[in-house]
Amino acid sequence: MSIENNSAPAASPVLVVGSVAFDSIRTAKAESGKILGGSATYGAIASSYFAPTRIVGVVGTDFGEAEIGRLRDRGIDLEGLQIDQSGETFFWAGVYSDDFSSRETLETRLNVFADFKPTLPESYRRTPYVLLGNIQPSLQAMVLDQLEPGSFTVADTMNLWIEIARDALMDLLPRIDLFILNDEEAEQLTGESNVFNAGPKLLEAGPEIVLIKKGAHGAVLFHPEGLFALPVYPVREIADPTGAGDSFAGALVGYLAAAGRHDFATLRKACAYATVTASLTVEALGVDGLEKAGRAEIDRRLDELLAMTQIR
Ligand code: AMP
């Protein structure tokens, strides 16, 4: 199959693990109905613009050819996607406040996700760049257990796991290279409302690098070689912020894989690619914006962001 806008053929592969879901999203302007979602879905589609991407997750009997086709059309390797015939796919419903400043979960139906144990096909065990998308920290740890040493590992999380699986999350942190979370989650974990205090505290918990996202206000990278801060790409009309964080993380890991490096300079550029890729996600409902944009639009937005932040 020839894939337009796909990754550079020389790039290292990326493994994305997380939820593959159906979502139902309500905003002031729209009601999505049952649409494709999940942390691994957003992460893998974003990564696929930069590097060959493989996915590990589970879906149920309601996940049809149409959904599979959308992932395949992005060139995503689905060998690690389990199809569980015993039930339906993970379902999540949420509603946003009118100004998108807050979100409430209306419903979470775990369905086949309840018994999910990530299992890496033999050929995935040696993957140089790995995104542990938002799922229980114990499942993220199970993936690390199956990887051969040497992967650069990035983990994302959410408030739920900080509330109900804090110890497992803290145990995971020393085992990963880069921890990505948002400012609210960073405060929840460290008690520090100022990200410049929360970042160093999180580094003490074990990961080599920490990245704190501040929603519409950009992101800060805490690296042994220094600090890097970036605003977001300006979006004037937000349609649906769902999956922005997952798209950010997927693009970041994808870019590192394409570069084949994860030094400070490469990470800074990866952050810039991550923020422009996330901007595509928020402009449309579900994965539509991310899926349709194409690599040329990502590169155009990157140039705009670079011009916007240059200090002469
Ligand atoms: P984000 O907007 O970055 O928080 O990601 C939203 C995605 O996370 C949605 O597509 C949901 O399907 C998925 N999601 C919501 N709750 C969970 C959960 N408890 N575990 C895994 N994925 C979830």
Tab-separated table of C-alpha atoms and ligand atoms in Angstrom:
chain	number	residue	atom	x	y	z
A	1	MET	CA	0.000	0.000	0.000
A	2	SER	CA	1.400	3.420	-0.748
A	3	ILE	CA	0.860	5.890	2.015
A	4	GLU	CA	0.870	9.574	1.408
A	5	ASN	CA	2.483	11.741	4.066
A	6	ASN	CA	3.916	8.760	5.840
A	7	SER	CA	7.152	8.534	7.728
A	8	ALA	CA	10.673	8.609	6.423
A	9	PRO	CA	11.507	5.002	5.508
A	10	ALA	CA	14.817	5.130	7.411
A	11	ALA	CA	13.204	6.041	10.731
A	12	SER	CA	13.368	3.666	13.694
A	13	PRO	CA	10.054	2.061	14.615
A	14	VAL	CA	7.836	3.323	17.425
A	15	LEU	CA	5.704	1.127	19.679
A	16	VAL	CA	2.577	2.754	21.116
A	17	VAL	CA	0.692	1.024	23.911
A	18	GLY	CA	-2.563	2.332	25.343
A	19	SER	CA	-6.297	2.345	25.004
A	20	VAL	CA	-8.034	1.840	21.677
A	21	ALA	CA	-11.536	3.072	22.261
A	22	PHE	CA	-14.852	4.379	21.198
A	23	ASP	CA	-15.523	7.825	22.627
A	24	SER	CA	-18.618	9.959	22.858
A	25	ILE	CA	-17.811	13.638	23.196
A	26	ARG	CA	-20.068	16.552	23.987
A	27	THR	CA	-19.034	20.183	23.610
A	28	ALA	CA	-21.049	23.406	23.559
A	29	LYS	CA	-21.303	23.077	19.787
A	30	ALA	CA	-21.281	19.381	19.012
A	31	GLU	CA	-22.225	15.916	20.068
A	32	SER	CA	-19.982	13.338	18.454
A	33	GLY	CA	-21.925	10.101	18.778
A	34	LYS	CA	-19.750	6.976	19.018
A	35	ILE	CA	-16.403	7.768	17.416
A	36	LEU	CA	-12.927	6.303	17.248
A	37	GLY	CA	-10.723	7.309	20.196
A	38	GLY	CA	-8.280	6.044	22.789
A	39	SER	CA	-4.842	7.094	23.927
A	40	ALA	CA	-3.037	4.611	21.680
A	41	THR	CA	-5.146	5.589	18.674
A	42	TYR	CA	-4.264	9.275	18.923
A	43	GLY	CA	-0.646	8.492	19.846
A	44	ALA	CA	-0.126	6.050	16.994
A	45	ILE	CA	-1.737	8.229	14.320
A	46	ALA	CA	0.423	11.174	15.425
A	47	SER	CA	3.579	9.047	15.488
A	48	SER	CA	2.822	7.598	12.062
A	49	TYR	CA	3.556	10.976	10.441
A	50	PHE	CA	7.177	10.581	11.487
A	51	ALA	CA	8.080	6.914	11.896
A	52	PRO	CA	6.789	3.391	11.234
A	53	THR	CA	4.416	2.769	14.115
A	54	ARG	CA	3.157	-0.393	15.791
A	55	ILE	CA	0.366	-0.600	18.308
A	56	VAL	CA	-0.400	-2.845	21.273
A	57	GLY	CA	-3.945	-2.684	22.620
A	58	VAL	CA	-7.253	-4.494	22.675
A	59	VAL	CA	-10.572	-4.016	20.911
A	60	GLY	CA	-13.860	-5.908	21.009
A	61	THR	CA	-16.418	-7.218	18.570
A	62	ASP	CA	-17.810	-3.754	17.746
A	63	PHE	CA	-14.470	-2.582	16.335
A	64	GLY	CA	-15.095	-3.071	12.655
A	65	GLU	CA	-13.306	-2.959	9.333
A	66	ALA	CA	-13.926	0.781	9.108
A	67	GLU	CA	-11.918	1.474	12.279
A	68	ILE	CA	-9.202	-1.028	11.397
A	69	GLY	CA	-9.011	0.584	7.971
A	70	ARG	CA	-8.423	4.034	9.427
A	71	LEU	CA	-5.412	2.778	11.380
A	72	ARG	CA	-4.137	0.772	8.405
A	73	ASP	CA	-4.467	3.781	6.139
A	74	ARG	CA	-1.906	5.511	8.346
A	75	GLY	CA	0.391	2.553	7.831
A	76	ILE	CA	0.115	1.434	11.463
A	77	ASP	CA	1.251	-2.136	12.147
A	78	LEU	CA	-1.638	-3.903	13.891
A	79	GLU	CA	-0.032	-7.250	14.730
A	80	GLY	CA	-0.133	-6.295	18.420
A	81	LEU	CA	-3.799	-5.257	18.418
A	82	GLN	CA	-5.734	-8.016	20.172
A	83	ILE	CA	-9.314	-8.621	19.063
A	84	ASP	CA	-11.210	-9.991	22.035
A	85	GLN	CA	-14.394	-11.775	20.952
A	86	SER	CA	-15.825	-11.789	24.478
A	87	GLY	CA	-17.179	-8.242	24.504
A	88	GLU	CA	-17.177	-4.675	23.261
A	89	THR	CA	-14.380	-2.130	22.952
A	90	PHE	CA	-13.464	0.242	25.805
A	91	PHE	CA	-15.945	3.128	25.792
A	92	TRP	CA	-15.436	6.585	27.270
A	93	ALA	CA	-17.859	9.525	27.279
A	94	GLY	CA	-17.002	13.044	28.331
A	95	VAL	CA	-18.394	16.556	28.288
A	96	TYR	CA	-16.426	19.808	28.085
A	97	SER	CA	-17.278	23.108	29.724
A	98	ASP	CA	-18.204	25.835	27.226
A	99	ASP	CA	-14.710	27.373	27.268
A	100	PHE	CA	-12.977	23.932	27.269
A	101	SER	CA	-11.273	24.767	30.561
A	102	SER	CA	-12.629	21.625	32.199
A	103	ARG	CA	-13.881	18.180	31.267
A	104	GLU	CA	-16.087	15.742	33.077
A	105	THR	CA	-16.098	12.010	32.468
A	106	LEU	CA	-19.710	10.924	32.004
A	107	GLU	CA	-19.097	7.253	31.539
A	108	THR	CA	-16.277	4.728	31.354
A	109	ARG	CA	-17.120	1.215	30.235
A	110	LEU	CA	-13.998	-0.913	30.431
A	111	ASN	CA	-15.509	-3.802	28.458
A	112	VAL	CA	-12.687	-5.955	27.015
A	113	PHE	CA	-10.143	-3.566	28.502
A	114	ALA	CA	-10.964	-4.943	31.977
A	115	ASP	CA	-8.953	-8.117	31.373
A	116	PHE	CA	-6.382	-6.623	29.007
A	117	LYS	CA	-2.810	-7.757	29.453
A	118	PRO	CA	-0.469	-6.132	26.951
A	119	THR	CA	1.392	-8.822	25.061
A	120	LEU	CA	4.185	-7.820	22.745
A	121	PRO	CA	4.628	-9.903	19.605
A	122	GLU	CA	8.190	-11.235	19.476
A	123	SER	CA	9.090	-8.770	16.730
A	124	TYR	CA	8.058	-5.789	18.919
A	125	ARG	CA	10.337	-6.609	21.870
A	126	ARG	CA	13.223	-4.752	20.390
A	127	THR	CA	11.619	-1.392	19.542
A	128	PRO	CA	13.952	1.610	19.931
A	129	TYR	CA	11.259	4.164	20.836
A	130	VAL	CA	8.276	3.274	23.013
A	131	LEU	CA	5.277	5.335	24.099
A	132	LEU	CA	3.464	3.968	27.131
A	133	GLY	CA	0.212	5.799	26.529
A	134	ASN	CA	-2.349	6.483	29.196
A	135	ILE	CA	-3.346	3.141	30.798
A	136	GLN	CA	-2.928	1.682	34.289
A	137	PRO	CA	0.714	2.056	35.417
A	138	SER	CA	0.806	-1.700	36.217
A	139	LEU	CA	0.065	-2.426	32.538
A	140	GLN	CA	2.691	0.099	31.450
A	141	ALA	CA	5.157	-1.794	33.669
A	142	MET	CA	4.156	-5.079	32.035
A	143	VAL	CA	5.237	-3.656	28.689
A	144	LEU	CA	8.626	-2.644	30.093
A	145	ASP	CA	9.033	-6.208	31.407
A	146	GLN	CA	8.671	-7.550	27.867
A	147	LEU	CA	11.025	-5.102	26.132
A	148	GLU	CA	14.636	-5.952	25.471
A	149	PRO	CA	16.983	-3.432	27.118
A	150	GLY	CA	17.902	-0.321	25.156
A	151	SER	CA	14.542	1.244	24.267
A	152	PHE	CA	13.971	4.943	24.911
A	153	THR	CA	10.724	4.869	26.883
A	154	VAL	CA	8.194	7.643	27.307
A	155	ALA	CA	5.200	7.373	29.650
A	156	ASP	CA	2.036	9.427	29.852
A	157	THR	CA	-0.537	9.249	32.647
A	158	MET	CA	-3.810	10.766	33.887
A	159	ASN	CA	-5.372	12.036	37.142
A	160	LEU	CA	-7.258	8.756	37.652
A	161	TRP	CA	-4.033	6.738	38.068
A	162	ILE	CA	-2.528	9.318	40.409
A	163	GLU	CA	-5.654	8.894	42.552
A	164	ILE	CA	-6.069	5.125	42.470
A	165	ALA	CA	-2.665	3.685	41.466
A	166	ARG	CA	-0.166	6.172	42.853
A	167	ASP	CA	2.280	3.560	44.186
A	168	ALA	CA	2.374	1.681	40.892
A	169	LEU	CA	2.986	4.958	39.071
A	170	MET	CA	5.823	5.929	41.431
A	171	ASP	CA	7.361	2.463	40.908
A	172	LEU	CA	7.207	2.993	37.146
A	173	LEU	CA	8.978	6.372	37.114
A	174	PRO	CA	12.554	5.173	37.760
A	175	ARG	CA	12.111	2.653	34.944
A	176	ILE	CA	11.295	5.155	32.180
A	177	ASP	CA	13.346	7.798	30.372
A	178	LEU	CA	10.766	10.555	29.840
A	179	PHE	CA	7.631	11.246	31.855
A	180	ILE	CA	4.945	13.424	30.225
A	181	LEU	CA	2.091	14.870	32.244
A	182	ASN	CA	0.067	18.048	32.511
A	183	ASP	CA	0.398	20.771	35.130
A	184	GLU	CA	-2.627	19.604	37.143
A	185	GLU	CA	-1.294	16.063	37.293
A	186	ALA	CA	2.155	17.385	38.256
A	187	GLU	CA	0.603	19.311	41.141
A	188	GLN	CA	-1.446	16.292	42.190
A	189	LEU	CA	1.729	14.170	42.313
A	190	THR	CA	4.124	16.657	43.928
A	191	GLY	CA	1.926	19.130	45.810
A	192	GLU	CA	3.671	21.921	43.853
A	193	SER	CA	1.422	24.288	41.911
A	194	ASN	CA	4.399	25.974	40.233
A	195	VAL	CA	5.688	23.791	37.374
A	196	PHE	CA	9.237	25.059	37.898
A	197	ASN	CA	9.157	23.425	41.328
A	198	ALA	CA	7.114	20.378	40.294
A	199	GLY	CA	9.512	19.454	37.434
A	200	PRO	CA	12.648	19.014	39.566
A	201	LYS	CA	10.642	17.069	42.177
A	202	LEU	CA	9.441	14.680	39.490
A	203	LEU	CA	13.015	14.216	38.260
A	204	GLU	CA	13.929	13.148	41.794
A	205	ALA	CA	11.264	10.426	41.488
A	206	GLY	CA	13.338	8.707	38.808
A	207	PRO	CA	12.827	9.571	35.133
A	208	GLU	CA	15.800	11.151	33.387
A	209	ILE	CA	13.599	13.763	31.696
A	210	VAL	CA	10.215	15.316	32.574
A	211	LEU	CA	7.871	17.244	30.323
A	212	ILE	CA	4.998	19.216	31.854
A	213	LYS	CA	2.242	20.420	29.505
A	214	LYS	CA	0.294	23.496	30.479
A	215	GLY	CA	-2.752	23.109	28.227
A	216	ALA	CA	-3.149	26.173	26.023
A	217	HIS	CA	-0.112	27.754	27.695
A	218	GLY	CA	2.618	25.573	26.296
A	219	ALA	CA	5.026	23.056	27.762
A	220	VAL	CA	8.215	22.948	29.818
A	221	LEU	CA	10.920	20.316	29.394
A	222	PHE	CA	13.131	19.487	32.375
A	223	HIS	CA	16.346	17.900	31.114
A	224	PRO	CA	19.688	17.252	32.817
A	225	GLU	CA	21.210	19.769	30.380
A	226	GLY	CA	18.683	22.498	31.138
A	227	LEU	CA	15.203	23.817	30.776
A	228	PHE	CA	13.253	24.338	27.563
A	229	ALA	CA	9.904	26.110	27.296
A	230	LEU	CA	7.590	26.456	24.339
A	231	PRO	CA	4.193	28.093	23.718
A	232	VAL	CA	1.452	26.260	21.860
A	233	TYR	CA	0.738	26.732	18.181
A	234	PRO	CA	-2.062	29.322	18.118
A	235	VAL	CA	-5.478	27.749	17.504
A	236	ARG	CA	-8.370	30.158	17.251
A	237	GLU	CA	-11.305	27.767	17.111
A	238	ILE	CA	-11.139	24.688	19.310
A	239	ALA	CA	-13.569	21.916	18.382
A	240	ASP	CA	-12.499	19.084	20.720
A	241	PRO	CA	-9.380	18.863	22.903
A	242	THR	CA	-9.733	15.099	23.434
A	243	GLY	CA	-6.499	13.299	22.666
A	244	ALA	CA	-4.359	16.432	22.429
A	245	GLY	CA	-1.987	15.047	25.058
A	246	ASP	CA	-1.786	11.661	23.361
A	247	SER	CA	-1.159	13.286	19.972
A	248	PHE	CA	1.548	15.453	21.537
A	249	ALA	CA	3.269	12.407	23.011
A	250	GLY	CA	2.912	10.357	19.810
A	251	ALA	CA	4.416	13.069	17.624
A	252	LEU	CA	7.241	13.632	20.105
A	253	VAL	CA	8.228	9.970	20.167
A	254	GLY	CA	7.733	9.672	16.401
A	255	TYR	CA	10.057	12.587	15.764
A	256	LEU	CA	12.749	11.135	18.048
A	257	ALA	CA	12.481	7.824	16.185
A	258	ALA	CA	12.791	9.591	12.836
A	259	ALA	CA	15.873	11.439	14.082
A	260	GLY	CA	17.262	8.274	15.697
A	261	ARG	CA	18.455	10.399	18.649
A	262	HIS	CA	17.086	11.769	21.904
A	263	ASP	CA	19.678	14.338	22.915
A	264	PHE	CA	18.544	17.702	24.305
A	265	ALA	CA	18.589	19.529	20.940
A	266	THR	CA	16.549	16.763	19.266
A	267	LEU	CA	14.099	16.715	22.173
A	268	ARG	CA	13.563	20.474	21.843
A	269	LYS	CA	12.650	20.068	18.190
A	270	ALA	CA	10.483	17.064	19.062
A	271	CYS	CA	8.542	19.285	21.494
A	272	ALA	CA	7.899	21.774	18.716
A	273	TYR	CA	6.643	19.031	16.397
A	274	ALA	CA	4.534	17.663	19.254
A	275	THR	CA	2.779	20.945	19.887
A	276	VAL	CA	1.933	21.601	16.244
A	277	THR	CA	0.671	18.041	15.810
A	278	ALA	CA	-1.554	18.420	18.885
A	279	SER	CA	-2.969	21.612	17.378
A	280	LEU	CA	-4.404	19.563	14.508
A	281	THR	CA	-6.194	17.280	16.950
A	282	VAL	CA	-8.037	20.038	18.798
A	283	GLU	CA	-9.369	21.631	15.615
A	284	ALA	CA	-11.817	18.809	14.823
A	285	LEU	CA	-13.852	16.181	16.639
A	286	GLY	CA	-12.012	12.980	17.527
A	287	VAL	CA	-9.073	11.968	15.360
A	288	ASP	CA	-10.468	13.633	12.205
A	289	GLY	CA	-8.200	16.684	12.221
A	290	LEU	CA	-5.098	14.681	12.987
A	291	GLU	CA	-5.903	12.058	10.397
A	292	LYS	CA	-6.638	14.433	7.548
A	293	ALA	CA	-3.972	17.089	7.981
A	294	GLY	CA	-0.945	15.475	6.401
A	295	ARG	CA	2.759	15.907	7.031
A	296	ALA	CA	3.024	19.028	4.852
A	297	GLU	CA	0.607	20.877	7.143
A	298	ILE	CA	2.579	19.744	10.205
A	299	ASP	CA	5.775	21.109	8.649
A	300	ARG	CA	4.050	24.359	7.688
A	301	ARG	CA	2.843	24.862	11.261
A	302	LEU	CA	6.296	24.035	12.597
A	303	ASP	CA	7.828	26.789	10.459
A	304	GLU	CA	5.199	29.196	11.758
A	305	LEU	CA	5.890	28.220	15.375
A	306	LEU	CA	9.638	28.558	14.886
A	307	ALA	CA	9.202	32.015	13.346
A	308	MET	CA	6.886	32.990	16.175
A	309	THR	CA	9.356	32.045	18.898
A	310	GLN	CA	12.616	33.198	17.344
A	311	ILE	CA	14.519	35.805	19.353
A	312	ARG	CA	17.099	37.626	17.269
B	1	AMP	P1	-6.785	12.886	26.669
B	1	AMP	O1	-7.732	13.885	26.104
B	1	AMP	O2	-5.361	13.121	26.267
B	1	AMP	O3	-6.972	12.695	28.146
B	1	AMP	O4	-7.123	11.470	26.012
B	1	AMP	C1	-8.438	11.097	25.762
B	1	AMP	C2	-8.506	9.634	25.386
B	1	AMP	O5	-8.216	8.842	26.538
B	1	AMP	C3	-9.914	9.270	24.935
B	1	AMP	O6	-9.881	8.930	23.582
B	1	AMP	C4	-10.328	8.096	25.821
B	1	AMP	O7	-10.813	7.002	25.092
B	1	AMP	C5	-9.066	7.721	26.568
B	1	AMP	N1	-9.327	7.412	27.977
B	1	AMP	C6	-10.203	8.017	28.817
B	1	AMP	N2	-10.187	7.435	30.043
B	1	AMP	C7	-9.257	6.439	29.965
B	1	AMP	C8	-8.771	5.451	30.884
B	1	AMP	N3	-9.257	5.362	32.134
B	1	AMP	N4	-7.804	4.611	30.457
B	1	AMP	C9	-7.330	4.689	29.216
B	1	AMP	N5	-7.760	5.569	28.298
B	1	AMP	C10	-8.709	6.438	28.658
